[in-house]
CSV table of N, CA, C and O in Angstrom, one decimal:
chain,number,residue,atom,x,y,z
E,110,MET,N,124.1,-50.7,-12.4
E,110,MET,CA,124.8,-49.6,-13.0
E,110,MET,C,126.2,-50.2,-13.5
E,110,MET,O,126.9,-50.8,-12.7
E,111,SER,N,126.5,-50.0,-14.8
E,111,SER,CA,127.7,-50.5,-15.3
E,111,SER,C,128.9,-49.6,-14.8
E,111,SER,O,128.7,-48.5,-14.4
E,112,THR,N,130.1,-50.1,-15.0
E,112,THR,CA,131.3,-49.4,-14.6
E,112,THR,C,131.4,-48.1,-15.4
E,112,THR,O,131.8,-47.1,-14.8
E,113,GLN,N,131.1,-48.2,-16.7
E,113,GLN,CA,131.2,-47.0,-17.5
E,113,GLN,C,130.2,-45.9,-17.1
E,113,GLN,O,130.6,-44.7,-17.0
E,114,ASP,N,129.0,-46.3,-16.7
E,114,ASP,CA,128.0,-45.4,-16.2
E,114,ASP,C,128.5,-44.7,-14.9
E,114,ASP,O,128.3,-43.5,-14.7
E,115,LEU,N,129.1,-45.5,-14.1
E,115,LEU,CA,129.6,-45.0,-12.8
E,115,LEU,C,130.7,-44.0,-13.0
E,115,LEU,O,130.7,-43.0,-12.3
E,116,ILE,N,131.6,-44.3,-13.9
E,116,ILE,CA,132.7,-43.4,-14.2
E,116,ILE,C,132.1,-42.0,-14.7
E,116,ILE,O,132.6,-41.0,-14.3
E,117,GLU,N,131.2,-42.1,-15.6
E,117,GLU,CA,130.6,-40.9,-16.2
E,117,GLU,C,129.9,-40.1,-15.1
E,117,GLU,O,130.0,-38.9,-15.0
E,118,ARG,N,129.2,-40.8,-14.2
E,118,ARG,CA,128.5,-40.1,-13.1
E,118,ARG,C,129.5,-39.4,-12.1
E,118,ARG,O,129.3,-38.3,-11.6
E,119,ILE,N,130.6,-40.1,-11.8
E,119,ILE,CA,131.6,-39.6,-11.0
E,119,ILE,C,132.2,-38.3,-11.6
E,119,ILE,O,132.4,-37.3,-10.9
E,120,ASP,N,132.5,-38.3,-12.9
E,120,ASP,CA,133.0,-37.2,-13.6
E,120,ASP,C,132.0,-36.0,-13.5
E,120,ASP,O,132.4,-34.8,-13.3
E,121,ALA,N,130.8,-36.3,-13.7
E,121,ALA,CA,129.7,-35.2,-13.6
E,121,ALA,C,129.7,-34.6,-12.2
E,121,ALA,O,129.6,-33.4,-12.1
E,122,GLU,N,129.7,-35.5,-11.2
E,122,GLU,CA,129.7,-35.0,-9.8
E,122,GLU,C,130.9,-34.2,-9.5
E,122,GLU,O,130.8,-33.2,-8.8
E,123,LYS,N,132.1,-34.6,-10.0
E,123,LYS,CA,133.3,-33.8,-9.7
E,123,LYS,C,133.2,-32.4,-10.4
E,123,LYS,O,133.6,-31.5,-9.8
E,124,ALA,N,132.6,-32.4,-11.6
E,124,ALA,CA,132.5,-31.1,-12.2
E,124,ALA,C,131.5,-30.2,-11.5
E,124,ALA,O,131.7,-29.0,-11.3
E,125,GLN,N,130.4,-30.8,-11.0
E,125,GLN,CA,129.5,-30.1,-10.2
E,125,GLN,C,130.1,-29.6,-8.9
E,125,GLN,O,129.9,-28.4,-8.5
E,126,LEU,N,130.9,-30.4,-8.2
E,126,LEU,CA,131.6,-30.0,-7.0
E,126,LEU,C,132.5,-28.8,-7.3
E,126,LEU,O,132.6,-27.9,-6.5
E,127,ASN,N,133.3,-28.9,-8.4
E,127,ASN,CA,134.2,-27.8,-8.7
E,127,ASN,C,133.4,-26.5,-8.9
E,127,ASN,O,133.8,-25.4,-8.5
E,128,LYS,N,132.3,-26.6,-9.6
E,128,LYS,CA,131.4,-25.4,-9.8
E,128,LYS,C,130.9,-24.9,-8.5
E,128,LYS,O,130.9,-23.6,-8.3
E,129,LEU,N,130.5,-25.7,-7.6
E,129,LEU,CA,130.0,-25.3,-6.3
E,129,LEU,C,131.2,-24.6,-5.5
E,129,LEU,O,130.9,-23.5,-4.9
E,130,LYS,N,132.4,-25.1,-5.6
E,130,LYS,CA,133.5,-24.5,-4.9
E,130,LYS,C,133.8,-23.1,-5.4
E,130,LYS,O,134.1,-22.2,-4.6
E,131,VAL,N,133.8,-23.0,-6.7
E,131,VAL,CA,134.1,-21.7,-7.3
E,131,VAL,C,133.0,-20.7,-6.9
E,131,VAL,O,133.2,-19.5,-6.6
E,132,GLN,N,131.7,-21.2,-7.0
E,132,GLN,CA,130.6,-20.3,-6.7
E,132,GLN,C,130.7,-19.9,-5.2
E,132,GLN,O,130.4,-18.7,-4.9
E,133,HIS,N,131.1,-20.8,-4.4
E,133,HIS,CA,131.2,-20.5,-2.9
E,133,HIS,C,132.4,-19.5,-2.7
E,133,HIS,O,132.3,-18.7,-1.8
E,134,ALA,N,133.4,-19.6,-3.4
E,134,ALA,CA,134.6,-18.7,-3.3
E,134,ALA,C,134.2,-17.3,-3.7
E,134,ALA,O,134.7,-16.3,-3.1
E,135,VAL,N,133.4,-17.2,-4.8
E,135,VAL,CA,133.0,-15.8,-5.3
E,135,VAL,C,132.1,-15.2,-4.3
E,135,VAL,O,132.2,-14.0,-3.9
E,136,SER,N,131.0,-15.9,-4.0
E,136,SER,CA,130.0,-15.4,-3.1
E,136,SER,C,129.5,-16.5,-2.3
E,136,SER,O,129.1,-17.6,-2.9
E,137,PRO,N,129.4,-16.5,-1.0
E,137,PRO,CA,129.0,-17.6,-0.2
E,137,PRO,C,127.6,-18.1,-0.6
E,137,PRO,O,126.7,-17.4,-0.9
E,138,ILE,N,127.5,-19.5,-0.8
E,138,ILE,CA,126.3,-20.1,-1.1
E,138,ILE,C,125.4,-20.2,0.1
E,138,ILE,O,125.9,-20.2,1.2
E,139,GLU,N,124.1,-20.4,-0.1
E,139,GLU,CA,123.2,-20.4,1.0
E,139,GLU,C,123.4,-21.6,1.9
E,139,GLU,O,123.4,-21.4,3.2
E,140,ASN,N,123.7,-22.7,1.4
E,140,ASN,CA,123.8,-23.9,2.2
E,140,ASN,C,125.2,-24.6,1.9
E,140,ASN,O,125.3,-25.5,1.0
E,141,PRO,N,126.2,-24.2,2.6
E,141,PRO,CA,127.6,-24.8,2.3
E,141,PRO,C,127.7,-26.3,2.6
E,141,PRO,O,128.6,-26.9,2.1
E,142,SER,N,126.7,-26.8,3.3
E,142,SER,CA,126.8,-28.2,3.6
E,142,SER,C,126.6,-29.1,2.4
E,142,SER,O,127.0,-30.3,2.4
E,143,ILE,N,126.1,-28.5,1.3
E,143,ILE,CA,125.9,-29.3,0.0
E,143,ILE,C,127.3,-29.7,-0.6
E,143,ILE,O,127.4,-30.7,-1.3
E,144,ILE,N,128.3,-28.9,-0.3
E,144,ILE,CA,129.7,-29.2,-0.7
E,144,ILE,C,130.2,-30.4,-0.1
E,144,ILE,O,130.7,-31.4,-0.7
E,145,LYS,N,129.9,-30.5,1.2
E,145,LYS,CA,130.3,-31.7,2.0
E,145,LYS,C,129.6,-32.9,1.5
E,145,LYS,O,130.1,-34.0,1.4
E,146,LYS,N,128.3,-32.8,1.3
E,146,LYS,CA,127.4,-33.9,0.8
E,146,LYS,C,127.9,-34.4,-0.5
E,146,LYS,O,128.0,-35.6,-0.8
E,147,SER,N,128.3,-33.4,-1.4
E,147,SER,CA,128.7,-33.8,-2.7
E,147,SER,C,130.1,-34.6,-2.7
E,147,SER,O,130.3,-35.6,-3.4
E,148,ARG,N,131.0,-34.1,-1.8
E,148,ARG,CA,132.3,-34.8,-1.6
E,148,ARG,C,132.0,-36.2,-1.2
E,148,ARG,O,132.7,-37.2,-1.6
E,149,ARG,N,131.1,-36.4,-0.2
E,149,ARG,CA,130.9,-37.7,0.3
E,149,ARG,C,130.2,-38.6,-0.7
E,149,ARG,O,130.5,-39.8,-0.8
E,150,ASP,N,129.3,-38.1,-1.5
E,150,ASP,CA,128.7,-38.9,-2.6
E,150,ASP,C,129.7,-39.4,-3.6
E,150,ASP,O,129.7,-40.5,-4.0
E,151,ILE,N,130.7,-38.5,-3.9
E,151,ILE,CA,131.7,-38.9,-4.9
E,151,ILE,C,132.6,-40.0,-4.2
E,151,ILE,O,132.9,-41.0,-4.9
E,152,ALA,N,132.9,-39.9,-3.0
E,152,ALA,CA,133.7,-40.9,-2.3
E,152,ALA,C,132.9,-42.2,-2.3
E,152,ALA,O,133.5,-43.3,-2.5
E,153,ARG,N,131.6,-42.2,-2.1
E,153,ARG,CA,130.8,-43.4,-2.1
E,153,ARG,C,130.9,-44.1,-3.4
E,153,ARG,O,131.0,-45.3,-3.6
E,154,MET,N,130.7,-43.3,-4.5
E,154,MET,CA,130.7,-43.8,-5.8
E,154,MET,C,132.1,-44.4,-6.2
E,154,MET,O,132.2,-45.4,-6.8
E,155,LEU,N,133.2,-43.7,-5.7
E,155,LEU,CA,134.5,-44.3,-6.0
E,155,LEU,C,134.7,-45.6,-5.3
E,155,LEU,O,135.4,-46.5,-5.8
E,156,THR,N,134.2,-45.7,-4.1
E,156,THR,CA,134.3,-46.9,-3.3
E,156,THR,C,133.6,-48.1,-4.1
E,156,THR,O,134.1,-49.2,-4.2
E,157,VAL,N,132.4,-47.8,-4.6
E,157,VAL,CA,131.6,-48.8,-5.3
E,157,VAL,C,132.4,-49.2,-6.6
E,157,VAL,O,132.5,-50.4,-6.9
E,158,LEU,N,133.0,-48.2,-7.3
E,158,LEU,CA,133.8,-48.5,-8.5
E,158,LEU,C,135.0,-49.4,-8.1
E,158,LEU,O,135.3,-50.3,-8.8
E,159,ARG,N,135.7,-49.1,-7.0
E,159,ARG,CA,136.8,-49.9,-6.7
E,159,ARG,C,136.4,-51.3,-6.3
E,159,ARG,O,137.1,-52.3,-6.6
E,160,GLN,N,135.3,-51.5,-5.7
E,160,GLN,CA,134.8,-52.8,-5.3
E,160,GLN,C,134.4,-53.6,-6.6
E,160,GLN,O,134.7,-54.8,-6.7
E,161,LYS,N,133.9,-52.9,-7.6
E,161,LYS,CA,133.5,-53.6,-8.8
E,161,LYS,C,134.8,-54.0,-9.6
E,161,LYS,O,134.9,-55.1,-10.1
E,162,ASN,N,135.8,-53.2,-9.5
E,162,ASN,CA,137.1,-53.5,-10.2
E,162,ASN,C,137.8,-54.6,-9.5
E,162,ASN,O,138.5,-55.4,-10.1
E,163,ALA,N,137.7,-54.7,-8.2
E,163,ALA,CA,138.3,-55.7,-7.4
E,163,ALA,C,137.7,-57.1,-7.7
E,163,ALA,O,138.4,-58.1,-7.7
E,164,LYS,N,136.4,-57.1,-8.0
E,164,LYS,CA,135.8,-58.4,-8.3
E,164,LYS,C,136.1,-58.9,-9.7
E,164,LYS,O,136.1,-60.1,-9.9
E,165,ASN,N,136.5,-58.0,-10.6
E,165,ASN,CA,136.8,-58.4,-12.0
E,165,ASN,C,138.2,-58.9,-12.1
E,165,ASN,O,139.1,-59.0,-11.8
């Protein structure tokens, strides 16, 4: 996965996370643990991005 693809995916995941947070604030979602999972996925992708940038 290229750096640009990774950045685009991170942006999409962040948008999805914000949407989940708003949805949860308005009315509780069935499985709130997906918010936690989404945050961790974003953190993993950011880690990979930083590792790729450090190599270059």
